[in-house]
mmCIF file of C-alpha atoms in Angstrom:
data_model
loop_
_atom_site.group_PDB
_atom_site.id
_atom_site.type_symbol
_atom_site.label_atom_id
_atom_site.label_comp_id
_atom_site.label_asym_id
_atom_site.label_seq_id
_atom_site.Cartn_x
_atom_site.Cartn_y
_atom_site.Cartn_z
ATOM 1 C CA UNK Q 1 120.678 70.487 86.605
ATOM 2 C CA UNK Q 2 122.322 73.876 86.503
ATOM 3 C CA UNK Q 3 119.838 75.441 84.106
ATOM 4 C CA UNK Q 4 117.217 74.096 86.787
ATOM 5 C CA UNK Q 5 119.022 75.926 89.671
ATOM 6 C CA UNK Q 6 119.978 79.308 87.597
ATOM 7 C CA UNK Q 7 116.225 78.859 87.477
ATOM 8 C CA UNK Q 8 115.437 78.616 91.118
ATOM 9 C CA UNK Q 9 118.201 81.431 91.626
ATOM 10 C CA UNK Q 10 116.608 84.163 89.458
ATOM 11 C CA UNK Q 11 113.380 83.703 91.091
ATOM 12 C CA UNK Q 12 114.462 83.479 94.780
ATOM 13 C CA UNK Q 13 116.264 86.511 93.998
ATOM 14 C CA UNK Q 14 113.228 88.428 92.980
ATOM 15 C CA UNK Q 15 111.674 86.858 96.182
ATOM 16 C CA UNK Q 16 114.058 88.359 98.186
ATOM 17 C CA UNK Q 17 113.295 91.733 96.519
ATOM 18 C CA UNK Q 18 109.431 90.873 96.988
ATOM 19 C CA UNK Q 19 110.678 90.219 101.007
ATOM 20 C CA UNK Q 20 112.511 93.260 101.693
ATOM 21 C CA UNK Q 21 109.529 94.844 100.672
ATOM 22 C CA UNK Q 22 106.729 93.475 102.832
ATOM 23 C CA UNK Q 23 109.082 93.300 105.679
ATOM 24 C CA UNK Q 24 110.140 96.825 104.935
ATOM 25 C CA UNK Q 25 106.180 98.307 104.764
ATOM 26 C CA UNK Q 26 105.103 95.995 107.736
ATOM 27 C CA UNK Q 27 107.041 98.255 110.253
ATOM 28 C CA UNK Q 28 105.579 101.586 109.684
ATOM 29 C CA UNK Q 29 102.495 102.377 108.348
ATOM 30 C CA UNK Q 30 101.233 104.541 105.309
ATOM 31 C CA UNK Q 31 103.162 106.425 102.783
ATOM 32 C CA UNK Q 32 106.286 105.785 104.972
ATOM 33 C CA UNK Q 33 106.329 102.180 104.902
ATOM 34 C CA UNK Q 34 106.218 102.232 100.925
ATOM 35 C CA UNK Q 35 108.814 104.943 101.113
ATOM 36 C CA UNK Q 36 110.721 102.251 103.175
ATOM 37 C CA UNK Q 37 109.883 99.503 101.018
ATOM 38 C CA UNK Q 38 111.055 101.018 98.096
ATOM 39 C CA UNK Q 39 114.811 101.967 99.517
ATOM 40 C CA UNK Q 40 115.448 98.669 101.041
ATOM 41 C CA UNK Q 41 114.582 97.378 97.821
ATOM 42 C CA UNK Q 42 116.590 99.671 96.636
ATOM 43 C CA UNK Q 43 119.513 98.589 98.594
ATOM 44 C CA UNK Q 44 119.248 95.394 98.417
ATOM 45 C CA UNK Q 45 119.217 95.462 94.225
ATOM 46 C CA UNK Q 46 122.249 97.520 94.409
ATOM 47 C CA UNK Q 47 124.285 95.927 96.719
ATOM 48 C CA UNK Q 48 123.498 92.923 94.475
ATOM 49 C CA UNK Q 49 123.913 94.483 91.130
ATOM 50 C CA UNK Q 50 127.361 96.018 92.839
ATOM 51 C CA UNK Q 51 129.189 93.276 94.017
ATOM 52 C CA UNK Q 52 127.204 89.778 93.667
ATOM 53 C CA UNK Q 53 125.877 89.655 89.942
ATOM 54 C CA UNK Q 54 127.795 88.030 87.373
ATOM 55 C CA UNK Q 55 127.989 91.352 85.407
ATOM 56 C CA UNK Q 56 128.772 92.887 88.754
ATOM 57 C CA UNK Q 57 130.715 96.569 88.626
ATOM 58 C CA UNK Q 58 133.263 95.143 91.493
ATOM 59 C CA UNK Q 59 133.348 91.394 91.366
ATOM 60 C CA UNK Q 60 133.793 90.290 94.817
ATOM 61 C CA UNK Q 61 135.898 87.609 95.699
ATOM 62 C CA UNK Q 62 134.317 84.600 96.348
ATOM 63 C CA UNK Q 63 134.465 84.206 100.049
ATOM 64 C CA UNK Q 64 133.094 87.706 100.174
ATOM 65 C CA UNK Q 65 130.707 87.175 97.510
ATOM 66 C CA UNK Q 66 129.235 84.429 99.179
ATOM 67 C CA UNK Q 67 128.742 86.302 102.432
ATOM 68 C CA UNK Q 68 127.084 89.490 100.831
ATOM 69 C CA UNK Q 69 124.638 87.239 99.094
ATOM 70 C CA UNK Q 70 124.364 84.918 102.378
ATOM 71 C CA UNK Q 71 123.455 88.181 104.258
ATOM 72 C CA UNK Q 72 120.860 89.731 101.805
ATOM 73 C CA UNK Q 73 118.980 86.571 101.675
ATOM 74 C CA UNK Q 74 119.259 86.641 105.919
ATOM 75 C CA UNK Q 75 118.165 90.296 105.253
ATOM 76 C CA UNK Q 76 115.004 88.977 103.652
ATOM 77 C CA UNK Q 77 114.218 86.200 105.956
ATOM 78 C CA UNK Q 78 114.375 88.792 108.883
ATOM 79 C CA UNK Q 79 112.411 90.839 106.800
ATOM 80 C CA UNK Q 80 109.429 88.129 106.090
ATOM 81 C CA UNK Q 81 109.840 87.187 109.557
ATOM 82 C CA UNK Q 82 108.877 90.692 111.403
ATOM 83 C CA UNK Q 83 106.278 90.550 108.796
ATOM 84 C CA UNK Q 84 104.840 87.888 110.992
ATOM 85 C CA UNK Q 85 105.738 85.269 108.212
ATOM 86 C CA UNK Q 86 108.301 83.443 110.095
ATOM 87 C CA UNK Q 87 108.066 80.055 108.337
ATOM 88 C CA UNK Q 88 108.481 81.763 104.753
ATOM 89 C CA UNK Q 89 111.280 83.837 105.960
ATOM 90 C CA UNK Q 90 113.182 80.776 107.212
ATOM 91 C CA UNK Q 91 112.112 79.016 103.880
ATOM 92 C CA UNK Q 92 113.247 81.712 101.863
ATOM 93 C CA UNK Q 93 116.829 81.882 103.809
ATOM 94 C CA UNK Q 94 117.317 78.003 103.252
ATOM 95 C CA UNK Q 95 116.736 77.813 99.923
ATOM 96 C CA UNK Q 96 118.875 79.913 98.751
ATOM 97 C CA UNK Q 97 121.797 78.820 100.780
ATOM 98 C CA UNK Q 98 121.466 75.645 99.537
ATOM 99 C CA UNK Q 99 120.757 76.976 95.702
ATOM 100 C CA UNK Q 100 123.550 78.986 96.793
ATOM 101 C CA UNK Q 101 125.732 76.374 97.481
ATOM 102 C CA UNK Q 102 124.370 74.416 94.438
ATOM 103 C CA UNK Q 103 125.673 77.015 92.240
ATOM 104 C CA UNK Q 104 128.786 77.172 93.407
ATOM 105 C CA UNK Q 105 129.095 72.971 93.724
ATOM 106 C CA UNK Q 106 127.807 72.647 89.664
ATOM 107 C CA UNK Q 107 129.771 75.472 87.796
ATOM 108 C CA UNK Q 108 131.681 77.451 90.365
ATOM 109 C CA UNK Q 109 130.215 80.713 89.387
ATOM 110 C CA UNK Q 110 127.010 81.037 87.034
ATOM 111 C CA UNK Q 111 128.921 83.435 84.962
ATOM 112 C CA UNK Q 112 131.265 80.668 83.852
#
Protein backbone atom coordinates (compact mmCIF):
# COMPACT_ATOMS: atom_id res chain seq x y z
CA UNK A 1 0.00 0.00 0.00
CA UNK A 2 2.81 2.48 0.42
CA UNK A 3 4.39 1.85 -2.97
CA UNK A 4 0.68 2.58 -4.23
CA UNK A 5 0.57 5.97 -2.39
CA UNK A 6 4.44 7.06 -3.12
CA UNK A 7 2.72 6.47 -6.44
CA UNK A 8 -0.22 8.74 -6.12
CA UNK A 9 2.28 11.27 -4.34
CA UNK A 10 4.77 11.70 -7.22
CA UNK A 11 2.07 12.32 -9.59
CA UNK A 12 -0.13 14.74 -7.55
CA UNK A 13 2.98 16.50 -7.06
CA UNK A 14 3.62 17.05 -10.70
CA UNK A 15 -0.15 18.02 -10.78
CA UNK A 16 0.37 20.60 -8.54
CA UNK A 17 3.26 21.87 -10.73
CA UNK A 18 0.85 21.38 -13.86
CA UNK A 19 -1.78 23.72 -11.45
CA UNK A 20 0.36 26.49 -10.55
CA UNK A 21 0.81 26.79 -14.03
CA UNK A 22 -2.63 27.14 -15.59
CA UNK A 23 -3.71 29.08 -12.63
CA UNK A 24 -0.62 31.18 -12.96
CA UNK A 25 -1.21 31.95 -17.08
CA UNK A 26 -5.08 32.25 -16.56
CA UNK A 27 -4.62 35.71 -14.83
CA UNK A 28 -2.79 37.67 -17.35
CA UNK A 29 -2.65 37.18 -20.76
CA UNK A 30 0.23 36.61 -23.39
CA UNK A 31 3.88 36.35 -22.89
CA UNK A 32 3.27 37.53 -19.26
CA UNK A 33 1.13 34.87 -18.12
CA UNK A 34 3.82 32.18 -19.29
CA UNK A 35 6.40 34.41 -17.71
CA UNK A 36 4.13 33.95 -14.59
CA UNK A 37 3.57 30.44 -15.07
CA UNK A 38 6.96 29.60 -15.24
CA UNK A 39 8.10 31.45 -11.73
CA UNK A 40 5.30 30.12 -9.72
CA UNK A 41 6.35 26.94 -10.96
CA UNK A 42 9.37 27.89 -10.16
CA UNK A 43 8.57 28.59 -6.63
CA UNK A 44 6.63 26.13 -5.93
CA UNK A 45 9.50 23.31 -7.09
CA UNK A 46 11.87 25.08 -4.91
CA UNK A 47 10.15 25.61 -1.95
CA UNK A 48 9.52 21.85 -2.33
CA UNK A 49 12.91 20.71 -3.32
CA UNK A 50 14.09 23.17 -0.20
CA UNK A 51 12.35 22.07 2.64
CA UNK A 52 9.65 19.19 1.82
CA UNK A 53 11.56 16.49 -0.34
CA UNK A 54 13.09 13.64 1.24
CA UNK A 55 16.54 14.72 -0.14
CA UNK A 56 15.52 18.17 0.98
CA UNK A 57 18.65 20.85 1.58
CA UNK A 58 16.86 21.90 5.11
CA UNK A 59 14.69 19.09 6.32
CA UNK A 60 11.85 20.68 7.98
CA UNK A 61 10.47 19.43 10.97
CA UNK A 62 7.54 17.61 10.64
CA UNK A 63 4.85 19.86 11.87
CA UNK A 64 6.35 22.43 9.57
CA UNK A 65 6.86 20.10 6.85
CA UNK A 66 3.45 19.17 6.80
CA UNK A 67 2.19 22.74 6.63
CA UNK A 68 4.55 23.88 3.70
CA UNK A 69 3.36 20.93 1.71
CA UNK A 70 -0.40 21.47 3.05
CA UNK A 71 -0.05 25.09 1.70
CA UNK A 72 1.51 24.41 -1.80
CA UNK A 73 -1.09 21.93 -2.56
CA UNK A 74 -3.82 24.90 -1.21
CA UNK A 75 -1.58 27.05 -3.52
CA UNK A 76 -2.58 24.84 -6.42
CA UNK A 77 -6.16 24.35 -5.66
CA UNK A 78 -6.50 28.25 -5.55
CA UNK A 79 -4.63 28.22 -8.53
CA UNK A 80 -7.01 25.61 -10.60
CA UNK A 81 -9.78 27.32 -9.01
CA UNK A 82 -9.28 31.08 -10.49
CA UNK A 83 -8.65 29.07 -13.51
CA UNK A 84 -12.35 28.56 -13.41
CA UNK A 85 -11.70 24.80 -12.51
CA UNK A 86 -13.06 24.89 -9.11
CA UNK A 87 -14.03 21.21 -8.73
CA UNK A 88 -10.38 20.02 -9.84
CA UNK A 89 -8.80 22.49 -7.61
CA UNK A 90 -10.75 21.22 -4.59
CA UNK A 91 -10.00 17.60 -5.90
CA UNK A 92 -6.52 18.24 -6.24
CA UNK A 93 -6.28 19.87 -2.50
CA UNK A 94 -8.08 16.69 -1.00
CA UNK A 95 -6.17 14.25 -2.35
CA UNK A 96 -3.22 15.08 -1.36
CA UNK A 97 -4.08 15.82 2.18
CA UNK A 98 -5.31 12.64 2.54
CA UNK A 99 -2.18 10.95 0.46
CA UNK A 100 -0.56 13.30 2.67
CA UNK A 101 -1.74 11.98 5.66
CA UNK A 102 -1.42 8.40 4.22
CA UNK A 103 2.19 8.85 4.02
CA UNK A 104 2.76 9.92 7.12
CA UNK A 105 0.10 7.10 8.79
CA UNK A 106 2.13 4.02 6.64
CA UNK A 107 5.93 4.89 7.06
CA UNK A 108 6.17 8.18 8.87
CA UNK A 109 8.23 9.81 6.26
CA UNK A 110 8.73 8.28 2.61
CA UNK A 111 12.38 8.70 3.06
CA UNK A 112 12.39 6.05 5.76
Amino acid sequence: MQSANLAVRFFLELALLVALAVGAASLVDGIAGIGLAIVAVVAAASTWGLFVSPKAKYLAPEPLRWAIEASLFAAGGLALWLADRPALGIALFVAALVSGALTRRLGGNWAD
